[in-house]
PDB file of C-alpha atoms in Angstrom:
ATOM      1  CA  UNK E   1       8.207  21.683   1.274  1.00  0.00           C
ATOM      2  CA  UNK E   2       4.642  22.915   1.544  1.00  0.00           C
ATOM      3  CA  UNK E   3       3.068  26.227   0.721  1.00  0.00           C
ATOM      4  CA  UNK E   4       0.248  28.093   2.457  1.00  0.00           C
ATOM      5  CA  UNK E   5      -2.302  26.423   0.159  1.00  0.00           C
ATOM      6  CA  UNK E   6      -0.742  22.989   0.469  1.00  0.00           C
ATOM      7  CA  UNK E   7      -0.587  20.612   3.414  1.00  0.00           C
ATOM      8  CA  UNK E   8       1.175  17.285   3.877  1.00  0.00           C
ATOM      9  CA  UNK E   9      -0.770  14.173   4.904  1.00  0.00           C
ATOM     10  CA  UNK E  10       0.094  10.587   5.830  1.00  0.00           C
ATOM     11  CA  UNK E  11      -2.117   8.132   3.944  1.00  0.00           C
ATOM     12  CA  UNK E  12      -3.114   4.725   5.268  1.00  0.00           C
ATOM     13  CA  UNK E  13      -5.757   2.093   4.655  1.00  0.00           C
ATOM     14  CA  UNK E  14      -8.495   0.487   6.678  1.00  0.00           C
ATOM     15  CA  UNK E  15      -9.775  -2.342   4.521  1.00  0.00           C
ATOM     16  CA  UNK E  16     -10.213  -1.036   0.996  1.00  0.00           C
ATOM     17  CA  UNK E  17     -10.663   2.588   2.105  1.00  0.00           C
ATOM     18  CA  UNK E  18      -7.829   5.127   2.069  1.00  0.00           C
ATOM     19  CA  UNK E  19      -7.596   7.700   4.866  1.00  0.00           C
ATOM     20  CA  UNK E  20      -5.242  10.542   5.705  1.00  0.00           C
ATOM     21  CA  UNK E  21      -4.168  12.517   8.739  1.00  0.00           C
ATOM     22  CA  UNK E  22      -2.032  15.687   8.790  1.00  0.00           C
ATOM     23  CA  UNK E  23       1.662  14.796   8.893  1.00  0.00           C
ATOM     24  CA  UNK E  24       2.308  17.342  11.640  1.00  0.00           C
ATOM     25  CA  UNK E  25       0.333  15.253  14.175  1.00  0.00           C
ATOM     26  CA  UNK E  26       2.181  12.016  13.333  1.00  0.00           C
ATOM     27  CA  UNK E  27       4.990  11.438  15.819  1.00  0.00           C
ATOM     28  CA  UNK E  28       6.113   8.073  14.438  1.00  0.00           C
ATOM     29  CA  UNK E  29       4.949   4.899  12.733  1.00  0.00           C
ATOM     30  CA  UNK E  30       5.583   1.589  14.495  1.00  0.00           C
ATOM     31  CA  UNK E  31       5.233  -2.098  13.719  1.00  0.00           C
ATOM     32  CA  UNK E  32       2.184  -3.633  15.326  1.00  0.00           C
ATOM     33  CA  UNK E  33       2.649  -5.294  18.709  1.00  0.00           C
ATOM     34  CA  UNK E  34      -0.081  -6.502  20.998  1.00  0.00           C
ATOM     35  CA  UNK E  35      -0.797  -3.755  23.544  1.00  0.00           C
ATOM     36  CA  UNK E  36      -1.127  -4.269  27.283  1.00  0.00           C
ATOM     37  CA  UNK E  37      -4.840  -4.927  27.842  1.00  0.00           C
ATOM     38  CA  UNK E  38      -6.903  -2.532  29.969  1.00  0.00           C
ATOM     39  CA  UNK E  39     -10.108  -3.857  31.527  1.00  0.00           C
ATOM     40  CA  UNK E  40     -13.404  -1.975  31.167  1.00  0.00           C
ATOM     41  CA  UNK E  41     -12.216   0.325  28.384  1.00  0.00           C
ATOM     42  CA  UNK E  42     -14.289   1.125  25.299  1.00  0.00           C
ATOM     43  CA  UNK E  43     -14.252  -1.670  22.701  1.00  0.00           C
ATOM     44  CA  UNK E  44     -12.028   0.357  20.348  1.00  0.00           C
ATOM     45  CA  UNK E  45      -9.366   0.842  23.063  1.00  0.00           C
ATOM     46  CA  UNK E  46      -7.030  -2.103  22.530  1.00  0.00           C
ATOM     47  CA  UNK E  47      -4.739  -1.217  25.439  1.00  0.00           C
ATOM     48  CA  UNK E  48      -1.494   0.585  26.176  1.00  0.00           C
ATOM     49  CA  UNK E  49       1.815   0.457  24.361  1.00  0.00           C
ATOM     50  CA  UNK E  50       5.127   1.727  25.640  1.00  0.00           C
ATOM     51  CA  UNK E  51       6.430   4.342  23.227  1.00  0.00           C
ATOM     52  CA  UNK E  52       9.838   5.573  24.339  1.00  0.00           C
ATOM     53  CA  UNK E  53       8.891   5.451  28.011  1.00  0.00           C
ATOM     54  CA  UNK E  54       5.350   6.817  27.587  1.00  0.00           C
ATOM     55  CA  UNK E  55       2.209   4.708  27.913  1.00  0.00           C
ATOM     56  CA  UNK E  56       0.195   5.434  24.764  1.00  0.00           C
ATOM     57  CA  UNK E  57      -3.430   4.245  24.355  1.00  0.00           C
ATOM     58  CA  UNK E  58      -3.794   2.116  21.209  1.00  0.00           C
ATOM     59  CA  UNK E  59      -7.057   2.568  19.296  1.00  0.00           C
ATOM     60  CA  UNK E  60      -8.563   0.231  16.703  1.00  0.00           C
ATOM     61  CA  UNK E  61      -9.635   2.993  14.319  1.00  0.00           C
ATOM     62  CA  UNK E  62     -11.747   0.544  12.346  1.00  0.00           C
ATOM     63  CA  UNK E  63     -13.939  -0.051  15.414  1.00  0.00           C
ATOM     64  CA  UNK E  64     -14.014   3.670  16.246  1.00  0.00           C
ATOM     65  CA  UNK E  65     -15.369   4.328  12.743  1.00  0.00           C
ATOM     66  CA  UNK E  66     -17.970   1.561  12.958  1.00  0.00           C
ATOM     67  CA  UNK E  67     -16.080  -0.887  10.759  1.00  0.00           C
ATOM     68  CA  UNK E  68     -15.080  -4.489  11.562  1.00  0.00           C
ATOM     69  CA  UNK E  69     -12.207  -5.231  13.971  1.00  0.00           C
ATOM     70  CA  UNK E  70      -8.654  -5.030  12.568  1.00  0.00           C
ATOM     71  CA  UNK E  71      -7.063  -8.332  11.747  1.00  0.00           C
ATOM     72  CA  UNK E  72      -3.302  -8.187  12.148  1.00  0.00           C
ATOM     73  CA  UNK E  73      -1.209  -8.789   9.018  1.00  0.00           C
ATOM     74  CA  UNK E  74       2.491  -8.232   8.254  1.00  0.00           C
ATOM     75  CA  UNK E  75       1.474  -4.750   6.954  1.00  0.00           C
ATOM     76  CA  UNK E  76      -0.405  -3.648  10.098  1.00  0.00           C
ATOM     77  CA  UNK E  77       1.113  -0.532  11.668  1.00  0.00           C
ATOM     78  CA  UNK E  78       0.481   1.842  14.546  1.00  0.00           C
ATOM     79  CA  UNK E  79       0.532   5.561  13.841  1.00  0.00           C
ATOM     80  CA  UNK E  80       1.553   7.362  17.021  1.00  0.00           C
ATOM     81  CA  UNK E  81      -0.169  10.731  16.963  1.00  0.00           C
ATOM     82  CA  UNK E  82      -0.168  13.863  19.101  1.00  0.00           C
ATOM     83  CA  UNK E  83      -3.763  15.029  18.661  1.00  0.00           C
ATOM     84  CA  UNK E  84      -4.811  18.481  19.924  1.00  0.00           C
ATOM     85  CA  UNK E  85      -8.138  17.938  21.737  1.00  0.00           C
ATOM     86  CA  UNK E  86      -9.895  20.486  23.923  1.00  0.00           C
ATOM     87  CA  UNK E  87      -6.820  22.518  24.885  1.00  0.00           C
ATOM     88  CA  UNK E  88      -4.363  19.670  25.401  1.00  0.00           C
ATOM     89  CA  UNK E  89      -2.373  17.219  23.292  1.00  0.00           C
ATOM     90  CA  UNK E  90      -3.519  13.611  23.464  1.00  0.00           C
ATOM     91  CA  UNK E  91      -0.985  10.921  22.502  1.00  0.00           C
ATOM     92  CA  UNK E  92      -2.731   8.081  20.686  1.00  0.00           C
ATOM     93  CA  UNK E  93      -1.713   5.050  18.697  1.00  0.00           C
ATOM     94  CA  UNK E  94      -4.031   4.311  15.778  1.00  0.00           C
ATOM     95  CA  UNK E  95      -3.966   0.865  14.219  1.00  0.00           C
ATOM     96  CA  UNK E  96      -3.901   0.958  10.407  1.00  0.00           C
ATOM     97  CA  UNK E  97      -4.043  -1.977   8.024  1.00  0.00           C
ATOM     98  CA  UNK E  98      -1.255  -0.420   5.953  1.00  0.00           C
ATOM     99  CA  UNK E  99       0.570   2.927   5.877  1.00  0.00           C
ATOM    100  CA  UNK E 100       1.391   4.267   2.426  1.00  0.00           C
ATOM    101  CA  UNK E 101       3.137   7.615   2.117  1.00  0.00           C
ATOM    102  CA  UNK E 102       3.288  11.308   2.857  1.00  0.00           C
ATOM    103  CA  UNK E 103       1.500  13.253   0.139  1.00  0.00           C
ATOM    104  CA  UNK E 104       0.789  16.949  -0.413  1.00  0.00           C
ATOM    105  CA  UNK E 105      -2.809  18.041  -1.029  1.00  0.00           C
ATOM    106  CA  UNK E 106      -3.621  21.501  -2.329  1.00  0.00           C
ATOM    107  CA  UNK E 107      -6.423  23.180  -0.368  1.00  0.00           C
ATOM    108  CA  UNK E 108      -8.409  23.371  -3.627  1.00  0.00           C
ATOM    109  CA  UNK E 109      -8.296  19.570  -3.926  1.00  0.00           C
ATOM    110  CA  UNK E 110     -10.031  19.021  -0.578  1.00  0.00           C
ATOM    111  CA  UNK E 111     -13.803  18.740  -0.911  1.00  0.00           C
ATOM    112  CA  UNK E 112     -16.394  18.762   1.843  1.00  0.00           C
ATOM    113  CA  UNK E 113     -17.597  15.381   2.993  1.00  0.00           C
ATOM    114  CA  UNK E 114     -20.200  14.318   0.434  1.00  0.00           C
ATOM    115  CA  UNK E 115     -23.061  11.968   1.136  1.00  0.00           C
ATOM    116  CA  UNK E 116     -21.680   8.995  -0.791  1.00  0.00           C
ATOM    117  CA  UNK E 117     -23.240   6.197   1.211  1.00  0.00           C
ATOM    118  CA  UNK E 118     -20.223   5.695   3.409  1.00  0.00           C
ATOM    119  CA  UNK E 119     -20.338   3.409   6.443  1.00  0.00           C
ATOM    120  CA  UNK E 120     -19.084   5.857   9.072  1.00  0.00           C
ATOM    121  CA  UNK E 121     -20.412   9.078  10.551  1.00  0.00           C
ATOM    122  CA  UNK E 122     -19.507  11.920   8.216  1.00  0.00           C
ATOM    123  CA  UNK E 123     -18.911  14.447  11.014  1.00  0.00           C
ATOM    124  CA  UNK E 124     -15.513  12.778  11.541  1.00  0.00           C
ATOM    125  CA  UNK E 125     -14.520  13.621   7.970  1.00  0.00           C
ATOM    126  CA  UNK E 126     -12.507  16.829   7.545  1.00  0.00           C
ATOM    127  CA  UNK E 127     -12.568  16.478   3.769  1.00  0.00           C
ATOM    128  CA  UNK E 128     -12.277  14.188   0.785  1.00  0.00           C
ATOM    129  CA  UNK E 129      -9.650  14.238  -1.964  1.00  0.00           C
ATOM    130  CA  UNK E 130     -10.057  12.498  -5.323  1.00  0.00           C
ATOM    131  CA  UNK E 131      -6.933  10.480  -6.091  1.00  0.00           C
ATOM    132  CA  UNK E 132      -6.104   7.692  -8.558  1.00  0.00           C
ATOM    133  CA  UNK E 133      -9.760   7.064  -9.413  1.00  0.00           C
ATOM    134  CA  UNK E 134     -10.824   6.807  -5.767  1.00  0.00           C
ATOM    135  CA  UNK E 135     -11.135   8.926  -2.662  1.00  0.00           C
ATOM    136  CA  UNK E 136      -8.878   9.731   0.247  1.00  0.00           C
ATOM    137  CA  UNK E 137     -10.824  10.593   3.388  1.00  0.00           C
ATOM    138  CA  UNK E 138      -9.130  13.112   5.682  1.00  0.00           C
ATOM    139  CA  UNK E 139     -10.070  12.382   9.291  1.00  0.00           C
ATOM    140  CA  UNK E 140     -10.896  15.209  11.704  1.00  0.00           C
ATOM    141  CA  UNK E 141      -8.973  13.741  14.638  1.00  0.00           C
ATOM    142  CA  UNK E 142     -10.074  16.380  17.139  1.00  0.00           C
ATOM    143  CA  UNK E 143     -13.724  15.710  16.368  1.00  0.00           C
ATOM    144  CA  UNK E 144     -13.247  11.941  16.261  1.00  0.00           C
ATOM    145  CA  UNK E 145     -11.787  11.898  19.757  1.00  0.00           C
ATOM    146  CA  UNK E 146     -13.475  14.946  21.298  1.00  0.00           C
ATOM    147  CA  UNK E 147     -16.155  12.825  22.980  1.00  0.00           C
ATOM    148  CA  UNK E 148     -13.687  10.213  24.222  1.00  0.00           C
ATOM    149  CA  UNK E 149     -10.657  12.385  24.902  1.00  0.00           C
ATOM    150  CA  UNK E 150     -11.308  12.626  28.626  1.00  0.00           C
ATOM    151  CA  UNK E 151     -11.616   8.863  28.943  1.00  0.00           C
ATOM    152  CA  UNK E 152      -8.466   8.208  26.931  1.00  0.00           C
ATOM    153  CA  UNK E 153      -6.491  10.896  28.744  1.00  0.00           C
ATOM    154  CA  UNK E 154      -6.675   8.797  31.867  1.00  0.00           C
ATOM    155  CA  UNK E 155      -4.696   6.020  30.186  1.00  0.00           C
ATOM    156  CA  UNK E 156      -1.834   7.960  28.641  1.00  0.00           C
ATOM    157  CA  UNK E 157       0.173  11.071  29.360  1.00  0.00           C
ATOM    158  CA  UNK E 158      -1.206  14.277  27.862  1.00  0.00           C
ATOM    159  CA  UNK E 159       0.361  17.677  27.469  1.00  0.00           C
ATOM    160  CA  UNK E 160      -1.485  20.911  28.125  1.00  0.00           C
ATOM    161  CA  UNK E 161      -1.390  23.459  25.338  1.00  0.00           C
ATOM    162  CA  UNK E 162      -0.938  27.116  26.197  1.00  0.00           C
TER     163      UNK E 162
END
């Protein structure tokens, strides 16, 4: 159970880095399967995957964040998310090297994105939490996909938000 000053997040890794997204946008977590390829899409769009009768665009988050391409392992998973972007909900599958757990973060634990020499654009970072001697980077999904939401919406079903 969370309180007003606490929120739940799903943590996952991309390489050695740990990231988090709000648990309320995570629809489900699936084993990795090769998606149906779509020609002429952005390099980070791996294709479409059928998720309970819905075609969901699958994104290589490592490429979207300027990292190297994901190499599939037995731990590779797809987080199926419902991301609110520009007045609608965009269903996306994000490829993660490994999914860890759901953890609560107190609002006081979340720091602004510091300039720590990271390899990705910091405007995609909603905040940083210190944990177990390292950092957990909370991704601002709306900002990350706000410039590509229209392109991705053409591949999967979206829902308008009132």
